[in-house]
mmCIF file of C-alpha atoms in Angstrom:
data_model
loop_
_atom_site.group_PDB
_atom_site.id
_atom_site.type_symbol
_atom_site.label_atom_id
_atom_site.label_comp_id
_atom_site.label_asym_id
_atom_site.label_seq_id
_atom_site.Cartn_x
_atom_site.Cartn_y
_atom_site.Cartn_z
ATOM 1 C CA MET A 1 91.574 -60.302 -210.984
ATOM 2 C CA ILE A 2 90.270 -60.135 -214.561
ATOM 3 C CA ALA A 3 92.538 -57.528 -216.179
ATOM 4 C CA SER A 4 91.098 -57.769 -219.679
ATOM 5 C CA VAL A 5 88.702 -59.797 -221.814
ATOM 6 C CA ARG A 6 88.845 -60.662 -225.484
ATOM 7 C CA GLY A 7 86.018 -62.396 -227.284
ATOM 8 C CA THR A 8 82.967 -62.089 -229.497
ATOM 9 C CA VAL A 9 80.411 -59.412 -228.634
ATOM 10 C CA THR A 10 77.084 -61.254 -228.370
ATOM 11 C CA ALA A 11 74.874 -58.424 -227.097
ATOM 12 C CA THR A 12 74.947 -54.737 -226.202
ATOM 13 C CA GLY A 13 72.639 -52.587 -224.086
ATOM 14 C CA PRO A 14 72.478 -49.022 -222.795
ATOM 15 C CA ASP A 15 75.132 -49.629 -220.121
ATOM 16 C CA GLN A 16 76.714 -53.032 -220.725
ATOM 17 C CA ALA A 17 77.874 -55.540 -223.306
ATOM 18 C CA VAL A 18 78.059 -59.326 -223.213
ATOM 19 C CA ILE A 19 81.356 -60.751 -224.439
ATOM 20 C CA GLU A 20 81.703 -64.491 -224.910
ATOM 21 C CA VAL A 21 85.045 -65.820 -223.717
ATOM 22 C CA GLY A 22 85.659 -69.571 -223.917
ATOM 23 C CA GLY A 23 81.949 -70.332 -224.097
ATOM 24 C CA VAL A 24 81.095 -68.094 -221.131
ATOM 25 C CA GLY A 25 79.206 -64.823 -221.649
ATOM 26 C CA LEU A 26 80.614 -62.070 -219.463
ATOM 27 C CA ALA A 27 78.445 -59.010 -218.733
ATOM 28 C CA VAL A 28 80.751 -55.985 -218.839
ATOM 29 C CA HIS A 29 79.554 -52.557 -217.719
ATOM 30 C CA CYS A 30 80.820 -49.869 -220.111
ATOM 31 C CA ALA A 31 80.432 -46.145 -220.697
ATOM 32 C CA PRO A 32 78.419 -45.136 -223.795
ATOM 33 C CA GLY A 33 81.536 -44.134 -225.690
ATOM 34 C CA THR A 34 83.038 -47.594 -225.230
ATOM 35 C CA LEU A 35 79.786 -49.318 -226.164
ATOM 36 C CA ALA A 36 79.602 -47.217 -229.327
ATOM 37 C CA GLU A 37 82.768 -48.896 -230.608
ATOM 38 C CA LEU A 38 81.460 -52.455 -230.094
ATOM 39 C CA ARG A 39 79.622 -54.430 -232.775
ATOM 40 C CA VAL A 40 77.600 -57.578 -232.149
ATOM 41 C CA GLY A 41 79.273 -60.545 -233.816
ATOM 42 C CA GLN A 42 82.727 -58.963 -233.886
ATOM 43 C CA VAL A 43 85.692 -59.737 -231.657
ATOM 44 C CA ALA A 44 86.582 -57.037 -229.137
ATOM 45 C CA ARG A 45 89.185 -56.541 -226.454
ATOM 46 C CA LEU A 46 88.378 -54.530 -223.338
ATOM 47 C CA ALA A 47 90.591 -53.623 -220.414
ATOM 48 C CA THR A 48 88.579 -54.585 -217.332
ATOM 49 C CA SER A 49 88.358 -53.957 -213.618
ATOM 50 C CA LEU A 50 86.542 -56.420 -211.361
ATOM 51 C CA ILE A 51 84.676 -54.874 -208.433
ATOM 52 C CA VAL A 52 84.041 -57.379 -205.652
ATOM 53 C CA ARG A 53 81.249 -56.796 -203.155
ATOM 54 C CA GLU A 54 79.680 -59.119 -200.586
ATOM 55 C CA ASP A 55 76.666 -59.694 -202.803
ATOM 56 C CA SER A 56 78.047 -59.156 -206.306
ATOM 57 C CA LEU A 57 80.937 -59.373 -208.745
ATOM 58 C CA THR A 58 80.781 -56.573 -211.310
ATOM 59 C CA LEU A 59 83.055 -56.269 -214.325
ATOM 60 C CA TYR A 60 83.695 -52.791 -215.755
ATOM 61 C CA GLY A 61 85.157 -52.481 -219.246
ATOM 62 C CA PHE A 62 87.232 -49.801 -220.976
ATOM 63 C CA ALA A 63 88.577 -49.122 -224.442
ATOM 64 C CA ASP A 64 92.166 -49.065 -223.180
ATOM 65 C CA ASP A 65 94.365 -49.605 -220.136
ATOM 66 C CA ASP A 66 94.763 -45.865 -219.566
ATOM 67 C CA ALA A 67 91.027 -45.390 -218.935
ATOM 68 C CA LYS A 68 90.993 -48.453 -216.679
ATOM 69 C CA SER A 69 93.917 -47.157 -214.601
ATOM 70 C CA LEU A 70 92.233 -43.793 -214.159
ATOM 71 C CA PHE A 71 88.943 -45.520 -213.225
ATOM 72 C CA GLU A 72 90.762 -47.346 -210.433
ATOM 73 C CA LEU A 73 92.624 -44.226 -209.289
ATOM 74 C CA LEU A 74 89.405 -42.176 -209.090
ATOM 75 C CA GLN A 75 87.970 -44.713 -206.662
ATOM 76 C CA THR A 76 90.760 -44.021 -204.171
ATOM 77 C CA ALA A 77 89.193 -40.599 -203.556
ATOM 78 C CA SER A 78 86.682 -40.279 -200.729
ATOM 79 C CA GLY A 79 83.088 -40.872 -201.777
ATOM 80 C CA VAL A 80 83.900 -42.152 -205.267
ATOM 81 C CA GLY A 81 82.607 -45.616 -206.138
ATOM 82 C CA PRO A 82 82.795 -47.494 -209.439
ATOM 83 C CA ARG A 83 79.587 -46.009 -210.877
ATOM 84 C CA LEU A 84 80.715 -42.441 -210.262
ATOM 85 C CA ALA A 85 84.224 -43.180 -211.549
ATOM 86 C CA GLN A 86 82.696 -44.586 -214.748
ATOM 87 C CA ALA A 87 80.431 -41.542 -215.044
ATOM 88 C CA VAL A 88 83.530 -39.310 -214.992
ATOM 89 C CA LEU A 89 84.990 -41.264 -217.903
ATOM 90 C CA ALA A 90 81.665 -41.176 -219.752
ATOM 91 C CA VAL A 91 81.786 -37.375 -219.793
ATOM 92 C CA HIS A 92 85.535 -36.723 -220.045
ATOM 93 C CA THR A 93 88.497 -38.376 -221.762
ATOM 94 C CA PRO A 94 91.276 -39.605 -219.437
ATOM 95 C CA ASP A 95 93.520 -36.713 -220.495
ATOM 96 C CA ALA A 96 90.726 -34.226 -219.837
ATOM 97 C CA VAL A 97 90.178 -35.661 -216.339
ATOM 98 C CA ARG A 98 93.881 -35.340 -215.562
ATOM 99 C CA LYS A 99 93.943 -31.782 -216.838
ATOM 100 C CA ALA A 100 90.853 -30.815 -214.817
ATOM 101 C CA ILE A 101 92.307 -32.248 -211.607
ATOM 102 C CA ALA A 102 95.816 -30.867 -212.196
ATOM 103 C CA ASN A 103 94.434 -27.375 -212.909
ATOM 104 C CA ALA A 104 91.775 -27.525 -210.152
ATOM 105 C CA ASP A 105 89.105 -27.034 -212.819
ATOM 106 C CA THR A 106 86.107 -27.826 -210.629
ATOM 107 C CA ALA A 107 83.716 -26.464 -213.275
ATOM 108 C CA ALA A 108 84.754 -29.266 -215.648
ATOM 109 C CA LEU A 109 84.437 -31.901 -212.926
ATOM 110 C CA THR A 110 80.955 -30.759 -211.888
ATOM 111 C CA ARG A 111 79.715 -31.475 -215.431
ATOM 112 C CA VAL A 112 79.693 -35.101 -214.323
ATOM 113 C CA PRO A 113 76.284 -36.157 -212.943
ATOM 114 C CA GLY A 114 76.734 -36.890 -209.236
ATOM 115 C CA ILE A 115 79.695 -34.573 -208.630
ATOM 116 C CA GLY A 116 78.955 -31.266 -206.927
ATOM 117 C CA LYS A 117 81.324 -28.432 -206.070
ATOM 118 C CA LYS A 118 82.518 -30.026 -202.822
ATOM 119 C CA GLY A 119 83.009 -33.394 -204.490
ATOM 120 C CA ALA A 120 85.042 -31.771 -207.267
ATOM 121 C CA GLU A 121 87.199 -29.925 -204.735
ATOM 122 C CA ARG A 122 87.785 -33.195 -202.866
ATOM 123 C CA LEU A 123 88.885 -34.938 -206.080
ATOM 124 C CA VAL A 124 91.390 -32.161 -206.747
ATOM 125 C CA LEU A 125 92.701 -32.186 -203.180
ATOM 126 C CA GLU A 126 93.116 -35.951 -202.938
ATOM 127 C CA LEU A 127 94.292 -36.810 -206.465
ATOM 128 C CA ARG A 128 96.215 -33.797 -207.712
ATOM 129 C CA ASP A 129 99.608 -35.207 -206.714
ATOM 130 C CA ARG A 130 98.834 -38.699 -208.024
ATOM 131 C CA ILE A 131 97.051 -38.012 -211.293
ATOM 132 C CA GLY A 132 100.100 -38.550 -213.522
ATOM 133 C CA PRO A 133 101.329 -36.568 -216.545
ATOM 134 C CA VAL A 134 98.910 -34.236 -218.294
ATOM 135 C CA SER A 135 98.967 -34.174 -222.088
ATOM 136 C CA ILE A 136 99.528 -30.717 -223.512
ATOM 137 C CA GLY A 137 96.420 -29.541 -225.315
ATOM 138 C CA ALA A 138 93.995 -31.872 -223.559
ATOM 139 C CA ASP A 139 90.563 -30.294 -223.764
ATOM 140 C CA GLY A 140 88.175 -29.840 -220.855
ATOM 141 C CA VAL A 141 85.943 -32.544 -222.345
ATOM 142 C CA GLY A 142 86.441 -35.209 -224.951
ATOM 143 C CA GLY A 143 85.439 -32.987 -227.828
ATOM 144 C CA VAL A 144 84.457 -33.994 -231.334
ATOM 145 C CA THR A 145 84.319 -32.230 -234.670
ATOM 146 C CA ALA A 146 80.862 -30.883 -235.434
ATOM 147 C CA GLY A 147 80.520 -32.906 -238.632
ATOM 148 C CA ALA A 148 81.619 -36.289 -237.249
ATOM 149 C CA TRP A 149 79.321 -36.911 -234.296
ATOM 150 C CA PRO A 150 76.006 -37.635 -236.117
ATOM 151 C CA ASP A 151 77.437 -40.698 -237.887
ATOM 152 C CA GLN A 152 79.107 -41.952 -234.709
ATOM 153 C CA VAL A 153 75.931 -41.609 -232.631
ATOM 154 C CA ARG A 154 73.775 -43.097 -235.415
ATOM 155 C CA GLN A 155 76.048 -46.141 -235.750
ATOM 156 C CA ALA A 156 76.110 -46.628 -231.975
ATOM 157 C CA LEU A 157 72.308 -46.510 -231.731
ATOM 158 C CA VAL A 158 71.891 -49.032 -234.545
ATOM 159 C CA GLY A 159 74.486 -51.228 -232.843
ATOM 160 C CA LEU A 160 72.442 -51.025 -229.631
ATOM 161 C CA GLY A 161 69.360 -52.337 -231.423
ATOM 162 C CA TRP A 162 67.397 -49.316 -232.645
ATOM 163 C CA SER A 163 66.365 -49.040 -236.293
ATOM 164 C CA ALA A 164 68.130 -46.687 -238.688
ATOM 165 C CA GLY A 165 64.978 -44.530 -238.824
ATOM 166 C CA GLN A 166 64.805 -44.238 -235.025
ATOM 167 C CA ALA A 167 68.510 -43.426 -234.904
ATOM 168 C CA ASP A 168 68.094 -40.668 -237.519
ATOM 169 C CA GLN A 169 65.195 -39.125 -235.574
ATOM 170 C CA ALA A 170 67.172 -39.165 -232.329
ATOM 171 C CA VAL A 171 70.254 -37.636 -233.970
ATOM 172 C CA ALA A 172 68.121 -34.853 -235.468
ATOM 173 C CA ALA A 173 66.505 -34.165 -232.083
ATOM 174 C CA VAL A 174 69.865 -34.057 -230.316
ATOM 175 C CA ALA A 175 71.300 -31.754 -233.001
ATOM 176 C CA GLU A 176 68.561 -29.204 -232.258
ATOM 177 C CA THR A 177 69.657 -29.017 -228.613
ATOM 178 C CA ILE A 178 73.276 -28.123 -229.372
ATOM 179 C CA ASP A 179 74.031 -24.473 -228.737
ATOM 180 C CA GLY A 180 77.719 -23.611 -228.820
ATOM 181 C CA PRO A 181 80.634 -26.086 -228.847
ATOM 182 C CA THR A 182 79.721 -29.665 -229.732
ATOM 183 C CA PRO A 183 79.689 -31.895 -226.611
ATOM 184 C CA PRO A 184 81.648 -35.182 -226.596
ATOM 185 C CA VAL A 185 80.105 -38.187 -228.372
ATOM 186 C CA PRO A 186 79.366 -40.120 -225.126
ATOM 187 C CA VAL A 187 77.253 -37.198 -223.872
ATOM 188 C CA LEU A 188 75.402 -36.924 -227.189
ATOM 189 C CA LEU A 189 74.837 -40.687 -227.269
ATOM 190 C CA LYS A 190 73.409 -40.662 -223.742
ATOM 191 C CA GLN A 191 71.049 -37.873 -224.746
ATOM 192 C CA ALA A 192 69.888 -39.836 -227.807
ATOM 193 C CA ILE A 193 69.333 -42.995 -225.733
ATOM 194 C CA ARG A 194 67.277 -40.987 -223.238
ATOM 195 C CA LEU A 195 65.099 -39.615 -226.058
ATOM 196 C CA LEU A 196 64.600 -43.045 -227.587
ATOM 197 C CA GLY A 197 63.832 -44.557 -224.196
ATOM 198 C CA ARG A 198 60.785 -42.310 -223.949
ATOM 199 C CA THR A 199 59.442 -43.572 -227.277
ATOM 200 C CA ARG A 200 59.870 -47.298 -226.604
#
């Protein structure tokens, strides 16, 4: 099993990065928040989980070992595959996932695309006793201060290959949609990528 990779980031895309390790480029599927921290040409270390299927070998990457462990635990629940487990971690921080499951907060879990009320209830039922310690003060989602997210999203978009002007336009468009508490950066980044995808 490939537990982690460390090497130079040679390319990034909307849902994966290529990391060169020993002359071999490994395609690693990552959530937007993880991709936002990567820079082409720089060395990065990702905790990884290798998913083996009859017709494919897929490597999923995470910013730290905690997110990777939770990714693997989520897949032990009925009906949860790697894509859905990664979607959970794209919307929520690991601590927020633990808090939602420990407190049976199905409303927080159903914010994840692909998880309905029954799916959220099943996650709580099957994982509540195995989710591990919950950090005091963990928020329902991986929140971000209102003033910090534009720069983070802008930098991530430029890192993914869009121009600074396109990134600024997308950030402005996303800002207009925010009504109430600021969503987590991965959610905002996904929204910006969706908007830019329509203009390409």
